[in-house]
Coordinates of N, CA and C in Angstrom, one line a residue:
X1 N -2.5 -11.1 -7.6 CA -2.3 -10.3 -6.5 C -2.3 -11.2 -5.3
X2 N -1.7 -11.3 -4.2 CA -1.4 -11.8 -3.0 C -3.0 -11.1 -2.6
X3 N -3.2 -12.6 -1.4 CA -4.0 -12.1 -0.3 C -3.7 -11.1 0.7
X4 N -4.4 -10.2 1.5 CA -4.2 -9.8 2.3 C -5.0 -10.1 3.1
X5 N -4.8 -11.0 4.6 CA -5.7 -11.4 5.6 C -5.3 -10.6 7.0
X6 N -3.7 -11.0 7.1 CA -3.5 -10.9 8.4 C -1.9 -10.3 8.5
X7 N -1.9 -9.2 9.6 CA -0.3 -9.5 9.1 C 0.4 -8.9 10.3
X8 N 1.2 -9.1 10.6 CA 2.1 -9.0 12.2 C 2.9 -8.6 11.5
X9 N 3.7 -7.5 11.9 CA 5.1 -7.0 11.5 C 5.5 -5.5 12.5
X10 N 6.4 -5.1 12.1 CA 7.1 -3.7 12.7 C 6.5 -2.8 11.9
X11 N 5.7 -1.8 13.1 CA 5.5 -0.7 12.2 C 6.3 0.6 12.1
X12 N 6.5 1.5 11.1 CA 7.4 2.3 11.6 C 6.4 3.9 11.4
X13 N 6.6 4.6 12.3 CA 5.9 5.7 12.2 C 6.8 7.0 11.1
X14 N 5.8 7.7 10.1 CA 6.3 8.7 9.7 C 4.9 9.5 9.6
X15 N 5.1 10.4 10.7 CA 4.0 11.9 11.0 C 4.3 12.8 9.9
X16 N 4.3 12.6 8.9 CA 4.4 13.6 7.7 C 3.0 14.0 7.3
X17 N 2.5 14.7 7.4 CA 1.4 15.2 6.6 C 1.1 15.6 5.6
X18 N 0.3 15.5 4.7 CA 0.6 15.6 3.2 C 1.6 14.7 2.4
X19 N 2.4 14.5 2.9 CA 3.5 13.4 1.7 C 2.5 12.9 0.8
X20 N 2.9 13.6 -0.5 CA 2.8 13.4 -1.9 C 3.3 12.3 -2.3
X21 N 2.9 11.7 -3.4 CA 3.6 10.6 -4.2 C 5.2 11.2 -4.7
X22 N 5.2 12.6 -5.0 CA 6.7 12.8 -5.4 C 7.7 12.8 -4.2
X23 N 7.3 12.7 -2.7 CA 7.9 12.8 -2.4 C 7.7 10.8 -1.9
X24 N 7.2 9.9 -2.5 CA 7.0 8.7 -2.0 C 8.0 8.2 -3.1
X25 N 7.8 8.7 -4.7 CA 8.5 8.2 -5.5 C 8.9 9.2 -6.2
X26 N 9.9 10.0 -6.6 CA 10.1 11.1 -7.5 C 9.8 10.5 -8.8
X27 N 9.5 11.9 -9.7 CA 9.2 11.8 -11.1 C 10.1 10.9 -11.9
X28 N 11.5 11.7 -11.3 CA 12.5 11.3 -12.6 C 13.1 9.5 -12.2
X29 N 12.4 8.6 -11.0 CA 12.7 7.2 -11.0 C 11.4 6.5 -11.9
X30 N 10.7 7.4 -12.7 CA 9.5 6.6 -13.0 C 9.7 6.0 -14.3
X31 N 10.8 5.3 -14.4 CA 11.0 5.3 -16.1 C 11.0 3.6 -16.7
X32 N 10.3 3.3 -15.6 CA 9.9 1.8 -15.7 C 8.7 1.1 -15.8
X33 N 8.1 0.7 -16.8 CA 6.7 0.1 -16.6 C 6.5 -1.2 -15.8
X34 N 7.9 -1.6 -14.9 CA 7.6 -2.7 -13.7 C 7.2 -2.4 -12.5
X35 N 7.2 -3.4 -11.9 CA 6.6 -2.7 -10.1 C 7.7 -3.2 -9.6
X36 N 8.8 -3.7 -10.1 CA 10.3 -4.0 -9.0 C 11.2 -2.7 -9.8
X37 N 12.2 -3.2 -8.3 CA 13.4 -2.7 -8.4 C 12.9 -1.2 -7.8
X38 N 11.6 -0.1 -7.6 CA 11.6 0.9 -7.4 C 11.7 1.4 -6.1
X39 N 11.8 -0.3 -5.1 CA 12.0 0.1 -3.1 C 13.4 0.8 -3.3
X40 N 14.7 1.1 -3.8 CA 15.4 1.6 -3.1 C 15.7 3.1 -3.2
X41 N 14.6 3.6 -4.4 CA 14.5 4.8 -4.3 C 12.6 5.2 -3.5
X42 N 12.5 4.6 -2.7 CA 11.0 4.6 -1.7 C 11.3 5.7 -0.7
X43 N 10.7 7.1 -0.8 CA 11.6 8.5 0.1 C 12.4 8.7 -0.7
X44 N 13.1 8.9 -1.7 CA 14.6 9.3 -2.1 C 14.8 10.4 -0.9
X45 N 13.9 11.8 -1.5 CA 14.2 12.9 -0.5 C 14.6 13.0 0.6
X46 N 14.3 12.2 1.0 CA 14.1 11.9 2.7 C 15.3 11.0 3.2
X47 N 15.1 9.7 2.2 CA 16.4 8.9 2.9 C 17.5 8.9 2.5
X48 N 17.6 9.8 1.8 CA 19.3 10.4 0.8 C 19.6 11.7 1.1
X49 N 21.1 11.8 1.1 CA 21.7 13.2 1.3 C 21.4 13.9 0.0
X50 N 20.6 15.0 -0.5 CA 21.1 15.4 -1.8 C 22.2 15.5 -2.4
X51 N 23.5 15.9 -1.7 CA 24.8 16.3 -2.0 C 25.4 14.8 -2.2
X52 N 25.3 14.2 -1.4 CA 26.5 12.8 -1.6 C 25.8 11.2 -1.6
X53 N 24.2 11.7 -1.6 CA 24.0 10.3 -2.1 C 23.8 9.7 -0.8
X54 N 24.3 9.8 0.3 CA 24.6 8.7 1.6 C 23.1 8.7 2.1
X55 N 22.8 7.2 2.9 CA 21.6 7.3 3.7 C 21.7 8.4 4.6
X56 N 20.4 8.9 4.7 CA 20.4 10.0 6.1 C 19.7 9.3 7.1
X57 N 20.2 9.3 8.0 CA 20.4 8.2 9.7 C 19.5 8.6 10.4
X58 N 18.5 9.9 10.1 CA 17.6 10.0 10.7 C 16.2 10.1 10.4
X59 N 16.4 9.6 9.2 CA 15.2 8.8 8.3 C 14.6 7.9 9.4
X60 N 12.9 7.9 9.5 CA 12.5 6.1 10.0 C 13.1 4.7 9.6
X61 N 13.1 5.1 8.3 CA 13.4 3.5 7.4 C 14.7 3.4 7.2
X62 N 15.6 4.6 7.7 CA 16.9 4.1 7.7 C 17.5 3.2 9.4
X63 N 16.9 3.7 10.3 CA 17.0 3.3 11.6 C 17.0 1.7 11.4
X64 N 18.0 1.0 12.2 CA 17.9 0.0 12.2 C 16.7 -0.7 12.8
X65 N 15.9 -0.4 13.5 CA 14.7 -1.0 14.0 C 13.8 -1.1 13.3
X66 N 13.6 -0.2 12.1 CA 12.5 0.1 11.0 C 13.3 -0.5 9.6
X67 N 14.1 -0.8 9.1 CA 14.6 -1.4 8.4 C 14.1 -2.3 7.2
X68 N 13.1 -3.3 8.4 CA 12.0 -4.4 7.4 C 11.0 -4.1 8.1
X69 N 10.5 -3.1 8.4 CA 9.2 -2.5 8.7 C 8.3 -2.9 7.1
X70 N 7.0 -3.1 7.5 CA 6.3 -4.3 7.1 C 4.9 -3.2 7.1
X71 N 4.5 -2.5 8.0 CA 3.6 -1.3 8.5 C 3.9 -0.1 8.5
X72 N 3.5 1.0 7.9 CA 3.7 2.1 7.7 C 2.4 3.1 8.4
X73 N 3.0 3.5 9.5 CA 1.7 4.0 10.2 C 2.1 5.9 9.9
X74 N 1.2 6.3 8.8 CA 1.5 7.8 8.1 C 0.7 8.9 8.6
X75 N 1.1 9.9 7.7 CA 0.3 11.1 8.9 C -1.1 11.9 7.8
X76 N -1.6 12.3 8.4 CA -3.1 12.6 7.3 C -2.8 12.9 5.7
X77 N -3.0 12.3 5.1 CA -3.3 12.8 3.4 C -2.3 12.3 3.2
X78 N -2.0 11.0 3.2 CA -0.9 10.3 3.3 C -1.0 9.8 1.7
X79 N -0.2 10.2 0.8 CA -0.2 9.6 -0.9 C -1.1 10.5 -2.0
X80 N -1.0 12.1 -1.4 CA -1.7 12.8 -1.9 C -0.6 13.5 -3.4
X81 N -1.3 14.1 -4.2 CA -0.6 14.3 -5.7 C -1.3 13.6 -6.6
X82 N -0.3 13.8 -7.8 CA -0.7 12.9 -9.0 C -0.9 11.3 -8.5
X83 N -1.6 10.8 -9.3 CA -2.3 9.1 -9.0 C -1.0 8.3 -9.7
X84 N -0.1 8.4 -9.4 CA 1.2 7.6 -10.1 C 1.1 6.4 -9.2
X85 N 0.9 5.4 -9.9 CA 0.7 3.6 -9.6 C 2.3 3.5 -8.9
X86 N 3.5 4.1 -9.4 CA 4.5 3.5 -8.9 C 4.9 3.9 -7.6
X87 N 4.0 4.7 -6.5 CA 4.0 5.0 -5.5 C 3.9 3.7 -4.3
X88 N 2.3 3.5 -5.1 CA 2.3 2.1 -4.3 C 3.2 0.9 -4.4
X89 N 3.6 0.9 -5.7 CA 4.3 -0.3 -5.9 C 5.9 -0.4 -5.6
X90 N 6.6 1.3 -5.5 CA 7.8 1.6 -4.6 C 7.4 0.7 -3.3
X91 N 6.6 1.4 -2.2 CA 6.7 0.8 -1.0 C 5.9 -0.6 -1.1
X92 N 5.4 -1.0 -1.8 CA 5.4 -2.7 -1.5 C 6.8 -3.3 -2.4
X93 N 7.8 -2.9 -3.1 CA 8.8 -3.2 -3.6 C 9.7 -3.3 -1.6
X94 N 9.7 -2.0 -1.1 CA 10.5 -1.7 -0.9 C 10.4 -3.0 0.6
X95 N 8.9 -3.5 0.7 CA 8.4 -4.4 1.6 C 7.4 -4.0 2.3
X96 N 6.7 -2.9 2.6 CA 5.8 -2.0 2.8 C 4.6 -2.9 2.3
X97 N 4.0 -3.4 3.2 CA 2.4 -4.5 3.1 C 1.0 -3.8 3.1
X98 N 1.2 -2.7 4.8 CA 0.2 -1.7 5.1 C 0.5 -0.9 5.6
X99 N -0.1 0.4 4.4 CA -0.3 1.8 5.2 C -1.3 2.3 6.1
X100 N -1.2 2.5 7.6 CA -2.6 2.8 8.6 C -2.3 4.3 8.1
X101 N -3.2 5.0 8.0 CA -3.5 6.7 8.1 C -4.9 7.2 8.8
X102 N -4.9 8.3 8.6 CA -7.0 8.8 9.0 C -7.3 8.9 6.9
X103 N -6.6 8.2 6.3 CA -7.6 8.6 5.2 C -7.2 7.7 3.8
X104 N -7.1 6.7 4.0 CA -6.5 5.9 3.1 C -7.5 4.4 3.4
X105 N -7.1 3.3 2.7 CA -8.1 2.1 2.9 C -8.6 1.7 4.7
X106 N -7.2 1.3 4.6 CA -7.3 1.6 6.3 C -7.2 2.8 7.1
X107 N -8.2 3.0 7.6 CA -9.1 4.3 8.5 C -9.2 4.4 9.3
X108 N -8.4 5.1 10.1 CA -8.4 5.5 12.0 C -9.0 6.9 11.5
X109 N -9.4 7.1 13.0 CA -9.4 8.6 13.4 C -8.3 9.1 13.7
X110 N -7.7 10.7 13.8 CA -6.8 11.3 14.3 C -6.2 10.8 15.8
X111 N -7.5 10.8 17.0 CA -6.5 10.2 17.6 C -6.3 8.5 18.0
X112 N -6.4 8.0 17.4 CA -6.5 6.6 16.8 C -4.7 6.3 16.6
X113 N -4.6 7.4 15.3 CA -3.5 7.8 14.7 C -2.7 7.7 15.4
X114 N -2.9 8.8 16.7 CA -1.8 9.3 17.5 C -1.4 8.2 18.2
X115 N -2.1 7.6 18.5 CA -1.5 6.3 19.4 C -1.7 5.2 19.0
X116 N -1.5 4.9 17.6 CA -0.6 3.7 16.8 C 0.7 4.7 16.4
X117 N 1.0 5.8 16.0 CA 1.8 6.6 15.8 C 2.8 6.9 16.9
X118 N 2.2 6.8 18.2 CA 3.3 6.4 19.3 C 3.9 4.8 19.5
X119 N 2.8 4.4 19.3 CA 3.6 2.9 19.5 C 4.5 2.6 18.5
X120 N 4.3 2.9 17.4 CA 5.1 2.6 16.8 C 6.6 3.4 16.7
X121 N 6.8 4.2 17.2 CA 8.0 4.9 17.6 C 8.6 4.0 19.0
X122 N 8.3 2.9 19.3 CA 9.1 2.4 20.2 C 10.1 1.1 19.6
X123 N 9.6 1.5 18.4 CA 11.2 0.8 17.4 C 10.7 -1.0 16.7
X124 N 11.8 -1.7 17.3 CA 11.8 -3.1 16.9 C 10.6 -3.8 17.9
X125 N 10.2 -3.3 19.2 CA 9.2 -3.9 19.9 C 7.8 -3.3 19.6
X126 N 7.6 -2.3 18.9 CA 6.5 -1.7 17.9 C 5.3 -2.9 16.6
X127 N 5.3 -3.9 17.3 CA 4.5 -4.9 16.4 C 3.3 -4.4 16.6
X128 N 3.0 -4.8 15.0 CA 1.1 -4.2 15.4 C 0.4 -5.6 14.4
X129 N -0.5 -5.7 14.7 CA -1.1 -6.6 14.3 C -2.8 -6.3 13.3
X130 N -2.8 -6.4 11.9 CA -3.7 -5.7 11.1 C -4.4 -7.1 10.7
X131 N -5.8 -6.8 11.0 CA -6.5 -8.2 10.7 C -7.9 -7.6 9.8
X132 N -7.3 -8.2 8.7 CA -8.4 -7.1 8.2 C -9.6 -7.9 7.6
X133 N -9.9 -9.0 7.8 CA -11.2 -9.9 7.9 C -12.0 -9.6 9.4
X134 N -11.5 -9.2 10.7 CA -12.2 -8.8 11.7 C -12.0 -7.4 11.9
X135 N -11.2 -6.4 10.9 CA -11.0 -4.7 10.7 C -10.7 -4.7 12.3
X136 N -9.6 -5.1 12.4 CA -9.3 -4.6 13.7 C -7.2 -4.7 13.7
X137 N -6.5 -3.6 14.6 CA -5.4 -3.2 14.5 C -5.3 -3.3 16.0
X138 N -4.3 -4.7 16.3 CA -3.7 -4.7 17.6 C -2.2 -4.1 17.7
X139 N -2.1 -3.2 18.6 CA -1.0 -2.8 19.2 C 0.2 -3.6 20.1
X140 N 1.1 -3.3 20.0 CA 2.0 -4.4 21.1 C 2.1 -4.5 22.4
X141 N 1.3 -3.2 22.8 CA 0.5 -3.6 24.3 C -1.5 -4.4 24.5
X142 N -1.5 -5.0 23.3 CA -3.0 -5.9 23.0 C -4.2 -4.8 23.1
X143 N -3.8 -3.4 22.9 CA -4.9 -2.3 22.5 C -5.0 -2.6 21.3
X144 N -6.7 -3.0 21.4 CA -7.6 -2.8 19.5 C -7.9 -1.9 19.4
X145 N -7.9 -1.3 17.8 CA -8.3 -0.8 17.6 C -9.6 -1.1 16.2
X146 N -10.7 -0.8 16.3 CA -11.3 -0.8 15.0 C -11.1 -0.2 13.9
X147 N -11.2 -0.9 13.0 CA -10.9 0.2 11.3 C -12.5 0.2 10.6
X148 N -12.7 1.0 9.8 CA -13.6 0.6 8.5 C -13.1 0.5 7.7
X149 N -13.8 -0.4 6.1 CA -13.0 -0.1 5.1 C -13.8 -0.5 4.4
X150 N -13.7 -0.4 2.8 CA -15.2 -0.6 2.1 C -15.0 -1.9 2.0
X151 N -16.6 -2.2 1.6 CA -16.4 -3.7 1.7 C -15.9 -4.2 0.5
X152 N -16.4 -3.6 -0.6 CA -16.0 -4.5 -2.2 C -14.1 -4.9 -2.2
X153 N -13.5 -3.5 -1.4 CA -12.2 -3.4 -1.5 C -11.6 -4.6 -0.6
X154 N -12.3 -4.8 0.6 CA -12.2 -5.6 1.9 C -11.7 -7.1 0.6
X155 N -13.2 -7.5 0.1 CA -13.5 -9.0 -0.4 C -12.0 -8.7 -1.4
X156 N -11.9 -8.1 -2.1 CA -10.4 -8.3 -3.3 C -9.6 -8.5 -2.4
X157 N -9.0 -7.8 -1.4 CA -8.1 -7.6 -0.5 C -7.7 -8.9 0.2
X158 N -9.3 -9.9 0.4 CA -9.0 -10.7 1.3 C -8.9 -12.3 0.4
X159 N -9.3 -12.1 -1.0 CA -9.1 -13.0 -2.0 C -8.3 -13.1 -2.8
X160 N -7.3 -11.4 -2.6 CA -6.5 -11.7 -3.6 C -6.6 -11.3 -5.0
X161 N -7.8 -10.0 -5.6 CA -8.2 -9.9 -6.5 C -7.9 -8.5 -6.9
X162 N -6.9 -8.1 -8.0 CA -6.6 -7.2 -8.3 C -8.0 -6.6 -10.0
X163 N -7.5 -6.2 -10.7 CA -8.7 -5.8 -11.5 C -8.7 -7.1 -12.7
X164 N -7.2 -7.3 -13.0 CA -7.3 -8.3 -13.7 C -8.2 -9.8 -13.2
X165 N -7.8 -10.2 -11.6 CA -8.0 -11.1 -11.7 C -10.2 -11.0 -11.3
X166 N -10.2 -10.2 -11.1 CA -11.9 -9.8 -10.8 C -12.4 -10.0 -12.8
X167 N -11.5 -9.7 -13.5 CA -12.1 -9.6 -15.1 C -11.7 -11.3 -15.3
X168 N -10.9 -11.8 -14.8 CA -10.8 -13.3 -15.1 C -11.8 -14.1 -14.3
X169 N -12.7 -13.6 -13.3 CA -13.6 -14.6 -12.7 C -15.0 -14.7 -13.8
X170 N -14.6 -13.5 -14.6 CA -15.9 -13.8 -15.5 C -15.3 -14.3 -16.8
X171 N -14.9 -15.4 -16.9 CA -13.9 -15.6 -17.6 C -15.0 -16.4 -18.7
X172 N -15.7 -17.4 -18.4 CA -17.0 -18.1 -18.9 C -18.0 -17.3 -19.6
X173 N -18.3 -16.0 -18.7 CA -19.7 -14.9 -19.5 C -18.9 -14.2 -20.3
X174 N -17.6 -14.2 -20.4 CA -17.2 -13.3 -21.7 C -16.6 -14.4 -22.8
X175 N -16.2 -15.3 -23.0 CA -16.1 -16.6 -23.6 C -17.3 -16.7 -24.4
X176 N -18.8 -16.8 -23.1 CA -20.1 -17.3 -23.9 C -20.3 -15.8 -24.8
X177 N -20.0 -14.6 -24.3 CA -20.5 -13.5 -24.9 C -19.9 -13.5 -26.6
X178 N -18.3 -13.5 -26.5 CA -17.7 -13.5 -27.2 C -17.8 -14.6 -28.2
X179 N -18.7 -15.9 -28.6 CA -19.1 -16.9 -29.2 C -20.4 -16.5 -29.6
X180 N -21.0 -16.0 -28.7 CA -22.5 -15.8 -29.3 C -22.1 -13.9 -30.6
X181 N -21.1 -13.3 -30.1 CA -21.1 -12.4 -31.2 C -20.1 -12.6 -32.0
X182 N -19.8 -13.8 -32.5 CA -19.1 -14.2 -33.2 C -19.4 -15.0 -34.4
X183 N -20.9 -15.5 -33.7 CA -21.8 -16.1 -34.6 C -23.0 -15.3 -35.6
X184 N -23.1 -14.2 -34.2 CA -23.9 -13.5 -34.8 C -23.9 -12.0 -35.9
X185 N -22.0 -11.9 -35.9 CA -21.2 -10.8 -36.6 C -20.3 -11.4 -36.8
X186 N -20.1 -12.3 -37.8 CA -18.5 -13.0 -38.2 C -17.9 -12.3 -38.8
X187 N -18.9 -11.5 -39.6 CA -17.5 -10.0 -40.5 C -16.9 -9.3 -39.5
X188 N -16.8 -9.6 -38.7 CA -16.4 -8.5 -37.3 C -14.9 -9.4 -37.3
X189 N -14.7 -10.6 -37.3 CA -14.0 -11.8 -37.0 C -13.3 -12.0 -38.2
X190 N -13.7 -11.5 -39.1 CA -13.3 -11.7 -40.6 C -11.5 -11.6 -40.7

């Protein structure tokens, strides 16, 4: 897994409240056990015409200023529904780094929300800056804001440790474990 330290980008605001995973990834794109290729259906509902397929122009992520939006500043209960992994992995496909909300890793209050939620509606000059070794969220007028965030999640986040690679730091105690019950149950090995 990539580190996550620091990150400067465009954020793009979507005040949706509640958005579900089906509306982050529909059911019927989930027919892939990869984490690519699923950004260009990231919103279908939202950034497609039902009828003809075409971008709808008044999507955030269709607007040219939000485009490679990097920051996703969402609206309360932001990724709520079924726990489908390809939610998250649509919008980091799609380029999507960090979601700010009031209820997700990164944690504002409501009106916290509201005004990264406005600045970010001022398009391609909307940089925010997420530093998440000092948990703090600069705006592109140099307003901080503080976040919380748990710490265990903070240290993977900031090392780069997804579950696999937290099961590979003990790579030695299961080696030694796995030698000492292998000596001591070889029919098991048999």
């Amino acid at each position: 897994m990539e580190k996550f330290t620091k990150l400067t980008a465009v954020a793009a605001p979507l005040p949706i409240v509640n958005c579900d995973t089906d509306k982050i990834i529909p059911a019927r794109f989930l027919k892939t056990l990869t984490r690519t290729g699923l950004g260009k259906n990231l919103f279908d509902p939202l950034r497609y015409d039902p009828k003809t397929g075409e971008e709808n122009p008044d999507f955030v992520l269709n607007k040219p200023a939000y485009r490679n939006s990097e920051i996703l500043v969402a609206g309360h209960n932001f990724g709520c529904g079924s726990s489908r992994e390809h939610a998250p992995w649509a919008l980091l496909d799609f380029g999507i780094r960090c979601v700010i909300s009031t209820d997700l890793l990164i944690k504002v209050s409501p009106e916290e929300l509201e005004q990264l939620m406005e600045g970010a509606e001022r398009g391609a000059n909307a940089t925010m800056t997420v530093d998440l070794e000092s948990q703090e969220i600069t705006n592109s007028d140099g307003e901080k804001i503080i976040f919380e965030v748990d710490s265990f999640k903070k240290h993977c986040l900031l090392n780069g440790l997804d579950d696999i690679g937290l099961t590979l730091k003990k790579e030695s105690s299961i080696s030694a474990y796995e030698e000492k019950q292998k000596a001591s149950e070889p029919w098991l090995y048999a």
